[in-house]
Structure formats: C-alpha cells, structure tokens
XYZ file of N, CA, C and O in Angstrom:
368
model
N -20.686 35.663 75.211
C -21.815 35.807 76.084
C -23.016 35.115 75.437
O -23.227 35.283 74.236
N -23.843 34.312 76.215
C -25.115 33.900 75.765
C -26.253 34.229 77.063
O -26.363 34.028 78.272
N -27.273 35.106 75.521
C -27.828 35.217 76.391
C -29.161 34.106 75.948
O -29.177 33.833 74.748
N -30.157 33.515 76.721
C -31.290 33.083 76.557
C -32.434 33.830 77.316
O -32.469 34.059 78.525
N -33.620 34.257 76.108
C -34.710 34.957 76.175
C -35.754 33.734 76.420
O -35.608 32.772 75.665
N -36.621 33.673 77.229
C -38.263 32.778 77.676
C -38.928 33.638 77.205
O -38.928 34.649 77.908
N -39.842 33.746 75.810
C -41.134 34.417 76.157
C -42.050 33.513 76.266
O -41.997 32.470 75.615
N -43.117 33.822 77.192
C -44.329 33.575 77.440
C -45.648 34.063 76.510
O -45.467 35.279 76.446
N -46.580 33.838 75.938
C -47.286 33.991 75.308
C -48.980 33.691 75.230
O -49.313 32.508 75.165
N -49.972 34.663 75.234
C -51.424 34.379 74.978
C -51.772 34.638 74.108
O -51.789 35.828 73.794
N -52.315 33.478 73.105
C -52.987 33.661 71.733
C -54.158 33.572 71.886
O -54.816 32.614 72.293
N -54.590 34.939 71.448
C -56.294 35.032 71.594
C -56.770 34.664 70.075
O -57.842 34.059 70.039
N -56.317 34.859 69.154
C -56.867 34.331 67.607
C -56.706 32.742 67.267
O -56.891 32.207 66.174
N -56.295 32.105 68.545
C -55.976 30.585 68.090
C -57.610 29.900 68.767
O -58.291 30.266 69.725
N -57.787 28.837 67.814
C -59.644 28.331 68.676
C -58.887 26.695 68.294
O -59.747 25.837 68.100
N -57.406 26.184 68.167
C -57.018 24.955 68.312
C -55.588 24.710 68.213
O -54.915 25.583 67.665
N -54.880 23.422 68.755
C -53.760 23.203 68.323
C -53.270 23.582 67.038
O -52.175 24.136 66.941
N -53.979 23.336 66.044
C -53.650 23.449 64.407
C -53.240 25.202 64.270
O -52.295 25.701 63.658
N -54.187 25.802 64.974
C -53.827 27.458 64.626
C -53.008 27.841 65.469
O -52.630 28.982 65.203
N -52.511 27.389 66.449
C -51.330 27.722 67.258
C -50.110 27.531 66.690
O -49.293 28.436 66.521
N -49.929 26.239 66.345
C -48.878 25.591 65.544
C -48.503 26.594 64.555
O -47.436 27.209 64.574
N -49.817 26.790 63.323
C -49.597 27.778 62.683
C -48.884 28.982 62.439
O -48.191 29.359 61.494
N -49.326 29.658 63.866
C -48.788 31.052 64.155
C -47.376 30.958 64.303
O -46.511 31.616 63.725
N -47.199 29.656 65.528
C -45.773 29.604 66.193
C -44.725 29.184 64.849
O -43.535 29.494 64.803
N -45.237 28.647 64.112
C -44.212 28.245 63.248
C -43.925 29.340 62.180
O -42.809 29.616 61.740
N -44.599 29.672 61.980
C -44.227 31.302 61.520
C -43.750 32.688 62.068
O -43.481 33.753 61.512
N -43.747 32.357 63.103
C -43.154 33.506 64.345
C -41.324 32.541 64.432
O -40.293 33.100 64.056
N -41.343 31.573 64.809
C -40.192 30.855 64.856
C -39.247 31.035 63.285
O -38.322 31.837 63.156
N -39.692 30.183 62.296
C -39.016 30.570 61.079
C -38.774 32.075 60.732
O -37.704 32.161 60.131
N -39.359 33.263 60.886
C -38.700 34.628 60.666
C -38.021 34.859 61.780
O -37.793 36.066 61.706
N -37.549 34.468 62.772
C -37.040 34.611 63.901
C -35.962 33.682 63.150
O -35.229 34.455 62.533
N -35.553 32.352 62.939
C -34.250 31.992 62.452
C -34.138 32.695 61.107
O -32.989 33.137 61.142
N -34.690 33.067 59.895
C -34.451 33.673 58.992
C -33.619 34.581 58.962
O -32.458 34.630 58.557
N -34.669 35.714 59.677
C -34.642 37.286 59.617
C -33.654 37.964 60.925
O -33.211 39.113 60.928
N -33.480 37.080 61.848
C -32.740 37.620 63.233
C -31.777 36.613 63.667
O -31.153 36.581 64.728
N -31.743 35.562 62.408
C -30.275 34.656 63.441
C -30.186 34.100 64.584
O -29.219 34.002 65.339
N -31.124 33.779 64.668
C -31.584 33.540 66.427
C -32.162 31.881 66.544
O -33.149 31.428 65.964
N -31.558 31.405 67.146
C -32.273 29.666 67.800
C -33.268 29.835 68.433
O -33.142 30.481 69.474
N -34.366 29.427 68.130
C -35.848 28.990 68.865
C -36.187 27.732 68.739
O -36.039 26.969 67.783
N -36.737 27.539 69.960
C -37.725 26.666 70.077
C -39.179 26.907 71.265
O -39.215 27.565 72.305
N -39.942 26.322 70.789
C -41.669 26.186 71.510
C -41.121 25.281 72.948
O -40.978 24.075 72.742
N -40.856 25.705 74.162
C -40.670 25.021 75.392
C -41.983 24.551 76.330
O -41.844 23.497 76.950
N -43.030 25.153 76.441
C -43.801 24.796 77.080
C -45.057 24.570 76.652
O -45.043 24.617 75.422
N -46.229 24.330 77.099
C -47.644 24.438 76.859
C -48.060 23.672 75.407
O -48.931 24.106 74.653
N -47.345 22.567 75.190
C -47.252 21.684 74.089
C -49.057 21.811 74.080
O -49.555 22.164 73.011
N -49.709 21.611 74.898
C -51.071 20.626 74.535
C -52.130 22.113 74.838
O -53.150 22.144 74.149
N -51.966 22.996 75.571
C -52.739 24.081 75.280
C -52.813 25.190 73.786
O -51.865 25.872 73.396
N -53.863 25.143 73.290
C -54.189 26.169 72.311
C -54.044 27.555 72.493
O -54.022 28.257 71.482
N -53.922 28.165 73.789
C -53.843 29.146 74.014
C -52.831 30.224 74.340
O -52.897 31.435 74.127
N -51.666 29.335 75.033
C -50.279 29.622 75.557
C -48.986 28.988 74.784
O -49.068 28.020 74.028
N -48.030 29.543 75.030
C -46.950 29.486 74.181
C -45.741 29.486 74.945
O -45.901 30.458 75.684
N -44.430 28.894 75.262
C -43.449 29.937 75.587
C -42.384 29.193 74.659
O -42.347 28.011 74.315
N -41.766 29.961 74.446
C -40.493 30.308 73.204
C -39.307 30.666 74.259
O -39.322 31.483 75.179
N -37.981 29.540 73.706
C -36.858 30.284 74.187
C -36.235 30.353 73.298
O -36.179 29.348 72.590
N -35.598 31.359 72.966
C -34.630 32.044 71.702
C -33.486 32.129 72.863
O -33.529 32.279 74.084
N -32.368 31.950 71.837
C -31.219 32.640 72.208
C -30.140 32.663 71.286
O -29.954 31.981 70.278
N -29.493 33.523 71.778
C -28.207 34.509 70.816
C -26.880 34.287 71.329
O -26.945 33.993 72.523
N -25.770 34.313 70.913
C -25.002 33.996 71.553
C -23.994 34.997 70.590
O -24.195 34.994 69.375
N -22.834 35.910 71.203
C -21.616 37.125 70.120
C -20.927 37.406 72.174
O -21.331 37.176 73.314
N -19.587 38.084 71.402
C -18.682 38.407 72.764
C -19.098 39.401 72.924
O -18.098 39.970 73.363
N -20.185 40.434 72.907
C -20.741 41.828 73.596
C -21.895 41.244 73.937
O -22.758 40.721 73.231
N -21.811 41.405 75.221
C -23.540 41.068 75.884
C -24.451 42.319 75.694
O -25.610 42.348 76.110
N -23.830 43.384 75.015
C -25.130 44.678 74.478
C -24.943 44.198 73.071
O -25.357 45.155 72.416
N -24.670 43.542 72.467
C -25.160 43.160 71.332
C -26.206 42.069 71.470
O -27.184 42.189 70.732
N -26.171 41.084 72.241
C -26.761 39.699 72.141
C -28.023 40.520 73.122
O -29.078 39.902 72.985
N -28.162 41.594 73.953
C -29.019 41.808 74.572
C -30.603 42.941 73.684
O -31.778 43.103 74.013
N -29.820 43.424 72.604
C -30.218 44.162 71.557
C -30.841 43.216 70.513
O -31.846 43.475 69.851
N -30.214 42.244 70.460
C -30.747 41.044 69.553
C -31.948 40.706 70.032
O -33.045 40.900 69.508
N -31.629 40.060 71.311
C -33.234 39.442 72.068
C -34.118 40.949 72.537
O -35.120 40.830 73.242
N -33.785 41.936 72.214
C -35.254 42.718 72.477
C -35.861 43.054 71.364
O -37.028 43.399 71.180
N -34.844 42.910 70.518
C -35.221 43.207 68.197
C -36.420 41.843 68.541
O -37.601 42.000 68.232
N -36.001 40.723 69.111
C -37.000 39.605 69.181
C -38.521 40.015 69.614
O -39.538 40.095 68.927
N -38.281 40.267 71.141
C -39.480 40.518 71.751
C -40.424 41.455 71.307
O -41.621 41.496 71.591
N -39.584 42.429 70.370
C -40.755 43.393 69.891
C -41.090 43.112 68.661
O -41.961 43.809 68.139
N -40.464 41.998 67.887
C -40.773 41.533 66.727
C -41.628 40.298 66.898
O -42.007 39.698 65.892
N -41.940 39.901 68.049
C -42.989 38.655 68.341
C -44.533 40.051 69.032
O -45.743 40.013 68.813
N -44.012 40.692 69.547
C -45.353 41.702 70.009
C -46.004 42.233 69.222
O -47.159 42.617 69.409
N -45.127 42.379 67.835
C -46.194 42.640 66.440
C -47.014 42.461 65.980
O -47.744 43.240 65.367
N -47.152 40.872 66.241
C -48.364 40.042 65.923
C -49.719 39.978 66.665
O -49.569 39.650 67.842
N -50.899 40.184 66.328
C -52.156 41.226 66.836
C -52.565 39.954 67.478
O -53.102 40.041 68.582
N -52.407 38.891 66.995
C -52.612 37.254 67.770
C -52.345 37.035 68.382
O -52.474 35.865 68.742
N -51.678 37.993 69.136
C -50.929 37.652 70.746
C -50.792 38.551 71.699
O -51.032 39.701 71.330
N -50.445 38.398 72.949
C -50.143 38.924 74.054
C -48.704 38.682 74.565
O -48.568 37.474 74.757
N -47.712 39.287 74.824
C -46.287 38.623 75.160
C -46.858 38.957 76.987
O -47.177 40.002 77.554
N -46.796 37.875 77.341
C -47.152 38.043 78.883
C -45.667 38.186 79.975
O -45.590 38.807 81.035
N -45.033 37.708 79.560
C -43.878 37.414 80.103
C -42.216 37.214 79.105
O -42.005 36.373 78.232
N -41.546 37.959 79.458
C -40.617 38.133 78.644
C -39.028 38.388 79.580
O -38.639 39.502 79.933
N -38.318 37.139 79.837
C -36.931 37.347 81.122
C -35.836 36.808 80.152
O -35.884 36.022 79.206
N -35.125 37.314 80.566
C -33.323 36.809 79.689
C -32.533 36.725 80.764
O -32.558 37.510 81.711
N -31.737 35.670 80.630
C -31.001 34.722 81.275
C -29.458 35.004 81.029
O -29.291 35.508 79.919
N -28.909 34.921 81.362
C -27.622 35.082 80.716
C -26.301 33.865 81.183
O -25.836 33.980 82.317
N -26.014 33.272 80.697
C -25.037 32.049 80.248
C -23.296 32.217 80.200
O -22.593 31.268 79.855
C-alpha cells in the first residue's frame, strides 16, 4: 500500500525565501532521518509564506503506512513557525 500525504502549510516566522528554505529543509531532513519517509517541497516554490510537502510511505498494512503519515503531520505541527492548513492522504 502507498499511501501519499499533501501538507499544505503557513509560515508566519518566515519574512523571505532564505527563511523558508531554512525551516523546510529542516522539517524535510528529520522527516527522512527520523520517520523514513520521502519528501519533497511541491508547491509555492516562489512564495515566502506557503509551503506544501508531499511525503509518502509505502509497507503492505495501510494502518501502518496511515500511522506513519499522521506520526508526520503532527511532527510538522510542532513547529511554532507554522500553521498546517491542509493536510489529505491519497492512497496508491
């Protein structure tokens, strides 16, 4: 089963590309580190403010891979620099 997670994202502590980048690339690397998980930054390349991230997981129990991507979403909501505005999983 694969599933793929979109989050959507508002960074209120970012005032440029450079501090967005920042954040996202540190939200992304403990996300492949720490959770095994493929990310990448999909949208809003040129805004400072917005973000969306698709992660995804892929194991033969879709309550495992679905447990994975919510360990995600609440491990990206941690961060006081953000807002998760939108958060849907897809399934493959």
């Amino acid at each position: 089963m694969i599933g793929l997670l979109t989050v959507e994202c508002f960074i209120y502590e970012s005032h440029s590309l450079k501090e967005k980048r920042s954040l996202l690339k540190k939200i992304i690397q403990r996300l492949r580190q720490h959770h095994n998980l493929a990310v990448s930054e999909l949208n809003y390349h040129d805004l400072w403010q917005r973000a969306e991230l698709g992660i995804v997981s892929i194991s033969k129990d879709k309550v495992i891979v679905e447990q994975e991507l919510q360990k995600a979403v609440k491990f990206i909501s941690s961060f006081v620099e953000l807002e998760v505005t939108r958060a849907d999983i897809e399934w493959l």
